CSV table of C-alpha atoms in Angstrom, one decimal:
chain,number,residue,atom,x,y,z
A,29,MET,CA,0.1,0.1,0.0
A,30,THR,CA,1.0,3.4,-1.4
A,31,THR,CA,0.5,7.3,0.0
A,32,ARG,CA,0.6,10.1,-1.4
A,33,ILE,CA,1.2,13.8,0.9
A,34,GLY,CA,1.7,17.0,-1.2
A,35,SER,CA,4.5,18.3,-3.7
A,36,SER,CA,7.8,18.9,-3.8
A,37,ALA,CA,9.5,20.6,-1.4
A,38,GLY,CA,10.6,23.0,-3.3
A,39,ALA,CA,14.4,24.7,-3.5
A,40,ALA,CA,16.8,23.5,-0.6
A,41,SER,CA,17.9,27.7,0.4
A,42,ASP,CA,13.9,27.7,1.1
A,43,ILE,CA,14.6,26.7,4.9
A,44,GLY,CA,11.9,29.1,5.3
A,45,ALA,CA,9.2,27.0,2.9
A,46,LEU,CA,10.2,24.0,4.7
A,47,ARG,CA,9.6,25.4,8.6
A,48,ASP,CA,5.7,26.4,7.2
A,49,ARG,CA,5.4,22.5,5.5
A,50,LEU,CA,6.1,21.2,9.2
A,51,ASN,CA,3.8,20.5,12.7
A,52,GLY,CA,7.6,20.1,14.5
A,53,GLU,CA,9.7,21.8,14.3
A,54,LEU,CA,12.6,22.8,12.2
A,55,ILE,CA,16.6,24.3,13.7
A,56,VAL,CA,19.3,26.0,11.8
A,57,ALA,CA,22.3,28.0,12.5
A,58,GLY,CA,21.4,30.9,14.3
A,59,ASP,CA,18.6,29.3,16.6
A,60,ALA,CA,18.3,29.0,19.7
A,61,GLY,CA,19.1,25.3,20.8
A,62,TYR,CA,21.2,23.7,17.3
A,63,ASP,CA,24.3,23.4,18.6
A,64,GLU,CA,22.4,21.0,21.7
A,65,ALA,CA,20.5,19.7,18.4
A,66,ARG,CA,23.4,19.5,16.1
A,67,ARG,CA,25.0,16.7,18.9
A,68,VAL,CA,24.7,13.2,19.0
A,69,TYR,CA,25.8,10.4,21.3
A,70,ASN,CA,29.4,10.0,19.6
A,71,ALA,CA,31.3,13.4,21.1
A,72,MET,CA,34.1,12.1,18.6
A,73,ILE,CA,31.2,13.6,15.8
A,74,ASP,CA,31.7,17.2,15.3
A,75,HIS,CA,29.1,18.6,12.1
A,76,HIS,CA,27.1,21.1,11.0
A,77,PRO,CA,23.4,21.3,9.6
A,78,VAL,CA,22.0,22.7,7.1
A,79,ALA,CA,18.9,22.5,9.2
A,80,ILE,CA,16.9,19.6,11.8
A,81,ALA,CA,13.8,19.4,11.2
A,82,ARG,CA,12.2,17.1,14.3
A,83,PRO,CA,8.8,15.6,12.6
A,84,VAL,CA,5.6,14.8,14.8
A,85,ASP,CA,4.2,12.7,12.4
A,86,ASP,CA,4.1,11.1,9.2
A,87,ARG,CA,3.2,14.1,6.7
A,88,ASP,CA,6.4,16.3,8.6
A,89,VAL,CA,9.1,13.1,7.8
A,90,VAL,CA,8.3,13.7,3.6
A,91,ALA,CA,8.1,17.3,3.4
A,92,ALA,CA,11.3,17.6,5.1
A,93,VAL,CA,12.8,14.0,2.9
A,94,ARG,CA,11.3,16.0,-0.3
A,95,PHE,CA,12.9,19.5,0.0
A,96,ALA,CA,16.2,17.3,0.8
A,97,SER,CA,15.5,15.5,-2.3
A,98,ALA,CA,14.6,18.5,-4.4
A,99,GLY,CA,17.7,20.9,-2.8
A,100,GLY,CA,20.5,17.9,-3.7
A,101,LEU,CA,21.1,17.7,0.5
A,102,PRO,CA,22.1,14.4,1.8
A,103,ILE,CA,19.3,12.9,4.6
A,104,ALA,CA,20.7,11.7,8.7
A,105,ILE,CA,18.2,10.5,10.0
A,106,ARG,CA,18.3,9.8,14.6
A,107,GLY,CA,16.3,7.5,15.7
A,108,GLY,CA,17.6,7.0,19.4
A,109,GLY,CA,20.8,9.2,18.4
A,110,HIS,CA,23.3,5.6,19.4
A,111,SER,CA,25.0,5.5,16.3
A,112,VAL,CA,28.5,5.6,16.9
A,113,PRO,CA,30.1,6.4,13.4
A,114,GLY,CA,27.7,9.6,13.1
A,115,PHE,CA,25.3,9.0,11.1
A,116,GLY,CA,22.4,10.8,12.8
A,117,THR,CA,23.9,13.5,11.7
A,118,VAL,CA,26.1,15.0,8.8
A,119,GLU,CA,27.4,18.2,7.4
A,120,ASN,CA,26.3,21.0,5.6
A,121,GLY,CA,22.6,18.8,5.4
A,122,LEU,CA,19.1,17.6,6.6
A,123,VAL,CA,18.7,16.0,10.1
A,124,ILE,CA,15.3,14.6,10.3
A,125,ASP,CA,15.2,14.0,14.3
A,126,LEU,CA,12.7,11.8,15.1
A,127,GLY,CA,12.9,11.8,18.6
A,128,ARG,CA,9.5,13.8,19.2
A,129,MET,CA,8.2,10.6,17.7
A,130,ARG,CA,8.2,8.3,20.7
A,131,GLY,CA,5.0,6.5,20.4
A,132,VAL,CA,4.5,3.0,21.5
A,133,THR,CA,1.0,1.1,21.2
A,134,ILE,CA,0.4,-2.3,23.0
A,135,GLU,CA,-2.7,-4.4,21.8
A,136,PRO,CA,-1.8,-7.7,24.5
A,137,GLU,CA,-4.3,-10.1,23.1
A,138,ALA,CA,-2.3,-10.0,20.1
A,139,ARG,CA,0.6,-9.8,21.1
A,140,THR,CA,2.1,-6.9,19.1
A,141,ALA,CA,3.1,-3.6,19.5
A,142,ARG,CA,3.6,-0.5,17.5
A,143,VAL,CA,6.0,1.6,18.2
A,144,ALA,CA,7.3,5.1,16.6
A,145,GLY,CA,10.8,5.6,15.2
A,146,GLY,CA,11.8,8.1,17.4
A,147,ALA,CA,11.3,5.1,20.0
A,148,THR,CA,13.5,4.0,22.6
A,149,TRP,CA,14.0,0.3,24.1
A,150,ALA,CA,13.4,2.2,27.7
A,151,ASP,CA,10.2,3.1,25.9
A,152,VAL,CA,9.1,-0.2,24.3
A,153,ASN,CA,10.1,-1.5,27.9
A,154,ALA,CA,8.2,0.6,30.0
A,155,ALA,CA,5.3,0.3,27.7
A,156,THR,CA,5.5,-3.3,27.6
A,157,ALA,CA,6.1,-4.4,30.6
A,158,ALA,CA,2.3,-3.6,32.6
A,159,HIS,CA,1.4,-6.2,30.1
A,160,GLY,CA,4.3,-9.0,31.1
A,161,LEU,CA,6.0,-8.8,27.5
A,162,ALA,CA,8.7,-8.2,26.4
A,163,THR,CA,10.5,-7.9,22.5
A,164,THR,CA,14.5,-8.4,21.5
A,165,GLY,CA,16.0,-5.4,22.5
A,166,GLY,CA,19.5,-4.2,22.5
A,167,VAL,CA,22.0,-4.1,25.0
A,168,VAL,CA,21.5,-0.2,26.3
A,169,SER,CA,18.1,0.9,27.2
A,170,THR,CA,18.5,3.8,25.8
A,171,THR,CA,19.5,2.8,21.9
A,172,GLY,CA,16.8,3.5,19.1
A,173,VAL,CA,14.1,1.2,18.3
A,174,GLY,CA,14.1,2.3,14.8
A,175,GLY,CA,18.1,1.6,14.0
A,176,LEU,CA,18.7,-0.8,16.5
A,177,THR,CA,16.3,-3.3,14.4
A,178,LEU,CA,16.7,-2.2,11.4
A,179,GLY,CA,21.3,-3.2,11.2
A,180,GLY,CA,19.6,-6.5,13.0
A,181,GLY,CA,18.7,-6.2,16.2
A,182,ILE,CA,21.3,-8.2,19.1
A,183,GLY,CA,19.9,-8.8,22.8
A,184,TYR,CA,19.1,-10.5,25.1
A,185,LEU,CA,16.3,-12.6,24.3
A,186,ALA,CA,18.7,-12.7,20.8
A,187,ARG,CA,18.4,-17.2,21.9
A,188,ALA,CA,15.1,-17.5,22.5
A,189,TYR,CA,12.7,-15.7,20.6
A,190,GLY,CA,15.0,-14.5,17.4
A,191,LEU,CA,16.7,-10.7,16.6
A,192,SER,CA,14.6,-7.9,16.8
A,193,CYS,CA,14.2,-8.0,12.9
A,194,ASP,CA,13.5,-11.2,12.8
A,195,ASN,CA,10.1,-10.3,15.6
A,196,LEU,CA,9.3,-7.1,13.3
A,197,GLU,CA,5.8,-8.0,11.5
A,198,SER,CA,5.9,-5.1,9.3
A,199,ALA,CA,7.6,-1.3,9.3
A,200,ARG,CA,5.7,1.9,7.6
A,201,VAL,CA,8.5,3.7,5.4
A,202,VAL,CA,9.2,7.4,3.9
A,203,THR,CA,10.7,6.2,0.8
A,204,ALA,CA,13.1,8.5,-1.3
A,205,ALA,CA,10.7,9.3,-3.4
A,206,GLY,CA,8.6,10.0,-0.4
A,207,GLU,CA,6.0,8.0,-0.7
A,208,ILE,CA,5.0,6.5,3.0
A,209,VAL,CA,5.0,2.4,2.1
A,210,GLU,CA,3.8,0.3,4.4
A,211,ALA,CA,5.8,-2.9,4.3
A,212,SER,CA,5.0,-7.0,5.2
A,213,GLU,CA,5.1,-9.8,3.8
A,214,ALA,CA,2.7,-8.7,1.6
A,215,ASP,CA,3.1,-5.6,0.9
A,216,HIS,CA,5.9,-4.7,-0.3
A,217,SER,CA,7.8,-7.7,0.6
A,218,ASP,CA,11.3,-6.8,-0.4
A,219,LEU,CA,11.8,-3.7,0.2
A,220,PHE,CA,10.4,-5.4,3.6
A,221,TRP,CA,12.8,-7.9,3.3
A,222,ALA,CA,15.2,-5.3,2.7
A,223,ILE,CA,14.7,-3.3,6.1
A,224,ARG,CA,15.2,-6.2,8.0
A,225,GLY,CA,19.3,-5.8,8.4
A,226,GLY,CA,19.8,-3.9,5.4
A,227,GLY,CA,19.7,-0.7,7.9
A,228,GLY,CA,18.2,2.8,6.6
A,229,ASN,CA,19.9,2.2,3.8
A,230,PHE,CA,15.9,2.6,2.1
A,231,GLY,CA,13.4,5.3,4.0
A,232,VAL,CA,13.1,6.7,7.3
A,233,ALA,CA,11.1,4.1,9.5
A,234,THR,CA,8.1,6.4,11.1
A,235,GLU,CA,6.2,3.5,13.0
A,236,LEU,CA,7.3,-0.4,13.5
A,237,ARG,CA,4.9,-3.5,14.1
A,238,PHE,CA,6.4,-6.4,16.5
A,239,ARG,CA,6.0,-9.9,17.3
A,240,LEU,CA,6.2,-9.3,21.8
A,241,HIS,CA,5.9,-12.3,23.8
A,242,PRO,CA,5.6,-13.4,28.0
A,243,VAL,CA,8.2,-12.4,29.2
A,244,ALA,CA,8.0,-10.3,32.8
A,245,ASP,CA,10.5,-11.4,35.7
A,246,VAL,CA,13.9,-13.2,34.5
A,247,TYR,CA,16.9,-14.4,36.7
A,248,GLY,CA,20.2,-13.3,35.6
A,249,GLY,CA,23.0,-10.4,36.1
A,250,PRO,CA,26.7,-10.0,36.1
A,251,MET,CA,29.5,-12.2,37.6
A,252,PHE,CA,32.6,-11.0,38.2
A,253,TYR,CA,36.1,-12.9,37.9
A,254,ASP,CA,40.2,-11.9,38.2
A,255,LEU,CA,41.6,-12.3,34.9
A,256,LYS,CA,44.1,-15.1,35.7
A,257,ASP,CA,40.0,-17.5,35.4
A,258,ALA,CA,39.4,-15.6,32.2
A,259,ALA,CA,40.8,-18.7,30.0
A,260,THR,CA,38.7,-21.0,31.9
A,261,VAL,CA,35.2,-19.1,32.0
A,262,LEU,CA,36.0,-18.2,28.5
A,263,ARG,CA,36.8,-21.7,27.6
A,264,LEU,CA,33.2,-22.9,29.4
A,265,TYR,CA,31.3,-20.5,28.3
A,266,ARG,CA,31.9,-21.5,24.6
A,267,ASP,CA,31.3,-25.2,25.1
A,268,LEU,CA,28.4,-23.6,27.3
A,269,ILE,CA,26.5,-22.1,24.9
A,270,ALA,CA,26.2,-24.1,21.9
A,271,THR,CA,23.7,-26.6,23.2
A,272,ALA,CA,22.9,-24.1,26.0
A,273,PRO,CA,18.6,-24.1,26.5
A,274,GLU,CA,17.4,-20.9,24.2
A,275,HIS,CA,16.4,-19.4,27.1
A,276,LEU,CA,19.4,-18.2,28.1
A,277,ALA,CA,21.3,-15.5,27.8
A,278,ALA,CA,25.1,-14.8,28.3
A,279,PHE,CA,27.9,-12.6,27.7
A,280,PRO,CA,31.2,-12.8,28.0
A,281,GLY,CA,33.4,-9.4,28.4
A,282,PHE,CA,36.7,-7.6,30.1
A,283,GLN,CA,35.4,-4.7,32.1
A,284,ILE,CA,36.9,-2.1,35.2
A,285,ALA,CA,35.0,-2.8,37.4
A,286,PRO,CA,32.7,0.5,38.8
A,287,PRO,CA,32.5,1.0,41.6
A,288,LEU,CA,28.9,-0.4,42.3
A,289,PRO,CA,27.7,-1.7,46.2
A,290,PHE,CA,28.6,-5.2,45.1
A,291,ILE,CA,32.1,-4.5,43.9
A,292,PRO,CA,34.0,-5.4,47.4
A,293,GLU,CA,35.6,-1.3,46.8
A,294,SER,CA,39.6,-3.0,47.0
A,295,ARG,CA,38.2,-4.5,43.7
A,296,ARG,CA,36.5,-1.3,42.1
A,297,GLY,CA,39.0,0.9,38.8
A,298,GLU,CA,40.3,-3.3,38.2
A,299,PRO,CA,40.5,-4.0,35.6
A,300,MET,CA,38.1,-7.8,35.6
A,301,PHE,CA,36.7,-10.6,33.4
A,302,PHE,CA,33.5,-10.9,34.3
A,303,VAL,CA,30.0,-12.7,32.3
A,304,MET,CA,26.5,-11.6,32.0
A,305,THR,CA,23.6,-14.4,32.2
A,306,CYS,CA,20.1,-13.5,31.6
A,307,TRP,CA,17.8,-16.7,31.8
A,308,SER,CA,14.1,-15.5,30.6
A,309,GLY,CA,12.8,-19.3,31.1
A,310,PRO,CA,10.8,-20.1,34.5
A,311,ILE,CA,12.4,-17.9,37.4
A,312,SER,CA,12.0,-21.2,38.9
A,313,GLU,CA,15.5,-23.3,36.4
A,314,GLY,CA,17.3,-19.2,36.4
A,315,GLU,CA,19.5,-20.2,39.4
A,316,ALA,CA,20.7,-23.6,37.9
A,317,ALA,CA,20.5,-22.5,34.6
A,318,VAL,CA,23.5,-20.0,35.1
A,319,ARG,CA,25.2,-22.6,38.3
A,320,PRO,CA,28.0,-23.4,35.9
A,321,PHE,CA,29.3,-19.4,35.4
A,322,ARG,CA,29.5,-19.9,39.1
A,323,VAL,CA,30.8,-22.8,39.4
A,324,VAL,CA,33.6,-22.8,37.3
A,325,ALA,CA,35.8,-20.2,39.0
A,326,PRO,CA,35.4,-18.3,41.7
A,327,VAL,CA,33.8,-15.2,41.7
A,328,VAL,CA,34.9,-12.4,43.2
A,329,ALA,CA,31.9,-10.3,42.9
A,330,GLU,CA,28.2,-10.8,41.7
A,331,HIS,CA,24.6,-9.0,41.5
A,332,VAL,CA,22.8,-12.3,40.4
A,333,GLY,CA,18.7,-12.8,41.0
A,334,PRO,CA,15.4,-12.3,39.2
A,335,LEU,CA,14.5,-8.9,37.8
A,336,PRO,CA,12.5,-7.2,35.7
A,337,TYR,CA,13.8,-7.6,32.1
A,338,PRO,CA,14.0,-3.4,32.0
A,339,ALA,CA,15.5,-4.3,34.6
A,340,VAL,CA,18.8,-5.9,33.5
A,341,ASN,CA,17.7,-4.2,29.5
A,342,SER,CA,18.8,-0.8,31.5
A,343,ALA,CA,22.0,-2.5,33.5
A,344,PHE,CA,24.7,-0.8,31.6
A,345,ASP,CA,23.1,2.3,30.5
A,346,GLY,CA,25.2,4.5,33.3
A,347,LEU,CA,28.1,3.3,31.8
A,348,TYR,CA,27.3,4.8,28.4
A,349,PRO,CA,26.1,8.3,28.6
A,350,ALA,CA,25.6,10.2,25.6
A,351,GLY,CA,28.7,12.6,24.6
A,352,LEU,CA,31.9,10.1,24.9
A,353,GLN,CA,34.0,10.1,22.7
A,354,HIS,CA,33.8,6.6,20.5
A,355,TYR,CA,35.8,4.1,18.0
A,356,TRP,CA,34.0,1.0,18.1
A,357,LYS,CA,35.2,-3.1,15.6
A,358,THR,CA,33.1,-5.7,15.3
A,359,ALA,CA,33.6,-9.4,13.8
A,360,PHE,CA,31.1,-12.7,13.2
A,361,VAL,CA,33.0,-16.1,14.5
A,362,ILE,CA,31.8,-18.9,13.4
A,363,GLU,CA,34.7,-20.8,16.0
A,364,LEU,CA,35.1,-19.2,19.2
A,365,THR,CA,38.6,-20.6,18.4
A,366,ASP,CA,42.4,-21.5,20.9
A,367,ALA,CA,43.6,-18.4,18.8
A,368,ALA,CA,40.9,-16.4,19.4
A,369,ILE,CA,40.4,-16.9,23.4
A,370,GLU,CA,44.9,-16.2,23.0
A,371,ALA,CA,44.1,-12.9,21.4
A,372,HIS,CA,41.4,-11.9,23.9
A,373,LEU,CA,43.1,-13.1,27.1
A,374,LYS,CA,45.9,-10.7,25.1
A,375,TYR,CA,43.7,-7.1,24.4
A,376,GLY,CA,40.7,-7.8,26.6
A,377,PRO,CA,42.8,-7.0,30.4
A,378,ARG,CA,44.1,-3.8,28.8
A,379,VAL,CA,40.9,-2.3,27.9
A,380,PRO,CA,41.4,1.9,28.9
A,381,VAL,CA,39.1,3.0,31.2
A,382,VAL,CA,36.1,2.1,33.1
A,383,ASN,CA,33.0,2.1,30.4
A,384,SER,CA,35.0,0.6,27.3
A,385,THR,CA,35.2,-2.5,27.3
A,386,MET,CA,34.6,-5.9,25.2
A,387,HIS,CA,31.2,-8.7,24.4
A,388,ILE,CA,30.5,-11.5,22.8
A,389,TYR,CA,27.9,-12.1,22.7
A,390,PRO,CA,25.6,-15.3,20.5
A,391,ILE,CA,23.3,-15.4,18.2
A,392,ASN,CA,22.3,-19.2,18.2
A,393,GLY,CA,19.5,-20.3,19.3
A,394,ALA,CA,16.5,-19.1,17.6
A,395,CYS,CA,18.6,-16.9,15.0
A,396,ARG,CA,19.9,-19.7,13.5
A,397,ARG,CA,16.4,-21.3,12.7
A,398,VAL,CA,15.7,-18.2,10.5
A,399,PRO,CA,17.1,-18.8,7.2
A,400,SER,CA,20.4,-16.3,5.8
A,401,ASP,CA,18.4,-15.9,3.4
A,402,ALA,CA,15.1,-14.7,4.3
A,403,THR,CA,15.8,-11.6,5.6
A,404,ALA,CA,18.9,-8.7,4.9
A,405,PHE,CA,20.7,-10.1,8.2
A,406,ALA,CA,23.0,-12.8,6.5
A,407,HIS,CA,25.4,-14.1,8.7
A,408,ARG,CA,23.2,-17.0,10.3
A,409,GLU,CA,26.5,-19.1,10.2
A,410,ALA,CA,27.7,-17.6,12.9
A,411,ASN,CA,28.1,-18.1,16.7
A,412,PHE,CA,29.3,-15.2,17.4
A,413,ALA,CA,29.0,-10.8,17.3
A,414,VAL,CA,31.6,-9.8,18.5
A,415,VAL,CA,32.3,-5.7,19.8
A,416,VAL,CA,35.4,-4.1,21.2
A,417,ALA,CA,34.1,-1.5,22.3
A,418,GLY,CA,36.2,2.2,22.7
A,419,MET,CA,34.7,4.6,25.1
A,420,TRP,CA,36.9,6.9,26.7
A,421,PRO,CA,35.0,10.6,27.8
A,422,ASP,CA,38.4,12.8,27.8
A,423,PRO,CA,39.2,14.0,23.6
A,424,ALA,CA,43.4,13.6,24.8
A,425,ASP,CA,43.0,9.9,25.4
A,426,ASN,CA,41.5,9.7,21.5
A,427,HIS,CA,45.0,8.2,20.0
A,428,ALA,CA,45.8,5.6,22.5
A,429,ASN,CA,42.2,4.3,22.8
A,430,ILE,CA,41.7,3.8,19.2
A,431,ALA,CA,45.2,2.2,19.1
A,432,TRP,CA,43.8,-0.3,22.0
A,433,VAL,CA,40.9,-0.9,19.8
A,434,ARG,CA,42.7,-1.7,16.3
A,435,ASP,CA,45.2,-3.9,17.8
A,436,TYR,CA,42.9,-6.4,19.7
A,437,TYR,CA,40.2,-5.8,16.6
A,438,ALA,CA,43.6,-7.2,14.3
A,439,ALA,CA,44.5,-10.0,16.7
A,440,ILE,CA,41.3,-11.4,16.6
A,441,ALA,CA,40.1,-10.7,12.4
A,442,PRO,CA,42.8,-13.5,11.6
A,443,GLU,CA,40.0,-15.8,13.3
A,444,SER,CA,36.5,-14.1,12.6
A,445,GLU,CA,34.9,-13.7,9.7
A,446,ALA,CA,35.4,-10.8,7.1
A,447,GLY,CA,32.4,-9.7,7.9
A,448,GLY,CA,30.9,-7.6,11.0
A,449,TYR,CA,27.1,-6.4,12.7
A,450,VAL,CA,26.3,-3.8,10.6
A,451,ASN,CA,25.4,-1.9,13.9
A,452,PHE,CA,28.1,-1.9,15.9
A,453,MET,CA,30.8,-0.5,12.6
A,454,SER,CA,32.7,2.6,12.8
A,455,GLY,CA,32.7,5.3,10.1
A,456,ASP,CA,36.0,3.9,9.1
A,457,ASP,CA,34.8,0.3,8.0
A,458,GLU,CA,32.9,0.5,4.8
A,459,ASP,CA,35.0,-1.5,3.0
A,460,ARG,CA,33.3,-4.4,5.0
A,461,VAL,CA,30.1,-3.4,4.4
A,462,ALA,CA,29.1,-5.8,1.4
A,463,ALA,CA,31.1,-8.6,3.8
A,464,SER,CA,28.8,-8.3,6.3
A,465,TYR,CA,25.2,-9.0,3.9
A,466,GLY,CA,27.2,-12.0,2.3
A,467,GLY,CA,25.4,-13.8,-1.0
A,468,ASN,CA,22.5,-10.9,-0.2
A,469,PHE,CA,24.4,-7.4,-0.7
A,470,ALA,CA,23.6,-8.0,-4.5
A,471,ARG,CA,20.3,-8.4,-4.1
A,472,LEU,CA,19.9,-5.6,-1.2
A,473,ARG,CA,21.3,-3.5,-4.0
A,474,GLU,CA,18.9,-4.2,-6.5
A,475,VAL,CA,16.4,-3.2,-3.9
A,476,LYS,CA,18.3,0.3,-3.5
A,477,ARG,CA,17.7,0.3,-7.0
A,478,ARG,CA,13.7,0.6,-6.9
A,479,TYR,CA,13.5,2.8,-3.6
A,480,ASP,CA,16.1,4.8,-3.3
A,481,PRO,CA,18.1,5.0,-7.0
A,482,ASP,CA,19.6,8.6,-5.7
A,483,ASN,CA,21.6,7.1,-2.6
A,484,LEU,CA,19.5,10.1,-1.3
A,485,PHE,CA,20.4,7.7,1.9
A,486,ARG,CA,23.7,7.4,1.7
A,487,VAL,CA,24.5,8.6,5.2
A,488,ASN,CA,24.7,4.9,7.6
A,489,GLN,CA,26.7,2.4,6.3
A,490,ASN,CA,26.4,2.2,2.4
A,491,ILE,CA,24.4,0.0,0.1
A,492,PRO,CA,25.1,1.3,-3.4
A,493,PRO,CA,22.5,1.3,-5.3
A,494,ALA,CA,23.1,-1.9,-8.5
């Protein structure tokens, strides 16, 4: 189904004409709040857009897209704003900031949620938890729903219920032609296939409809270990997660122990190894499900037990506030080899600050039951997605901390696939985009040609039109 609204927005220089067409807000250089409005999550990014549109409805989005298209302006789409490469802003282009479109509507009997394009996972969790329901979100609740889902959507519930994009039933998308399209398996199925992993290459997702699952309280939390036990715990994780019940989510990593009450004061600020667990099955089975991690090596500190799913989904929020410097690298991994583990043991303990980390997310279980060509998210053969997430507050540390990320990635790359998870890729990873989509890349380029032949939506991990 396709709907047309209005006419061409006119010349790019006519900012006043666009402002008149918007029910929402338009901010340009010189306006009060411009500098605040142009800031993004990654403080390393400092762009000056021509204008920042803050739509309140689909008509506003259509007007903004048509304005940019007529004037030849690049468009940056900002949902939750968590893009590490800073794709939520653009130099001398138009930002469409969906932050005022955050509504969430729950249909409890149908177990579905309609989520506006600017919502975060915290918004979704607040609405679904009231009904004892949830769907796969990310690991940080301030992450945008749209960006995470369009890139795939790895999170705590992925082993049990699939990726976020696997739970997407339909989406309303404003295309480069300024058309509102309802994409689903029944309508515009080619576009629906592409947006489930293909990122923001194909339009502006103004509403997403998700399938929900009966998840209320879960059992889990972090366990911290001495670095000397990292190899033992990592090997247990590798072997256990291969055949663990799908309701068990767990990911290991390296982390400087934060100043939290459950961590002994004498160990805070010390590099440690940890495992984050989340059991989404019956609470009575949770303790047994996570017990292998408790007995494999001495646990220095833990905060594990029953808690609401939204509490797990927001557990890391405090470590990752807006305004840090960000530089990340990512890899898909089929087998966590002994050589890969040795590389992690070498570079993981060098984690530079409390905000930086390395995580190894499992993407087996329900994720593997979806064929690799059923959605744009192609690497269903992978068992893990690794991210080396460099995050720190002081720009003076950029050179040293970027070097840590790059050296770490270079060490694990020989034991990894050529592609990576697009939501974790940095701005200098353009040469890895094709490999990240594998056998789906050619088909994605054809869909791009049909819906965005002029590559209007290119401020992303770009898929050029065929």
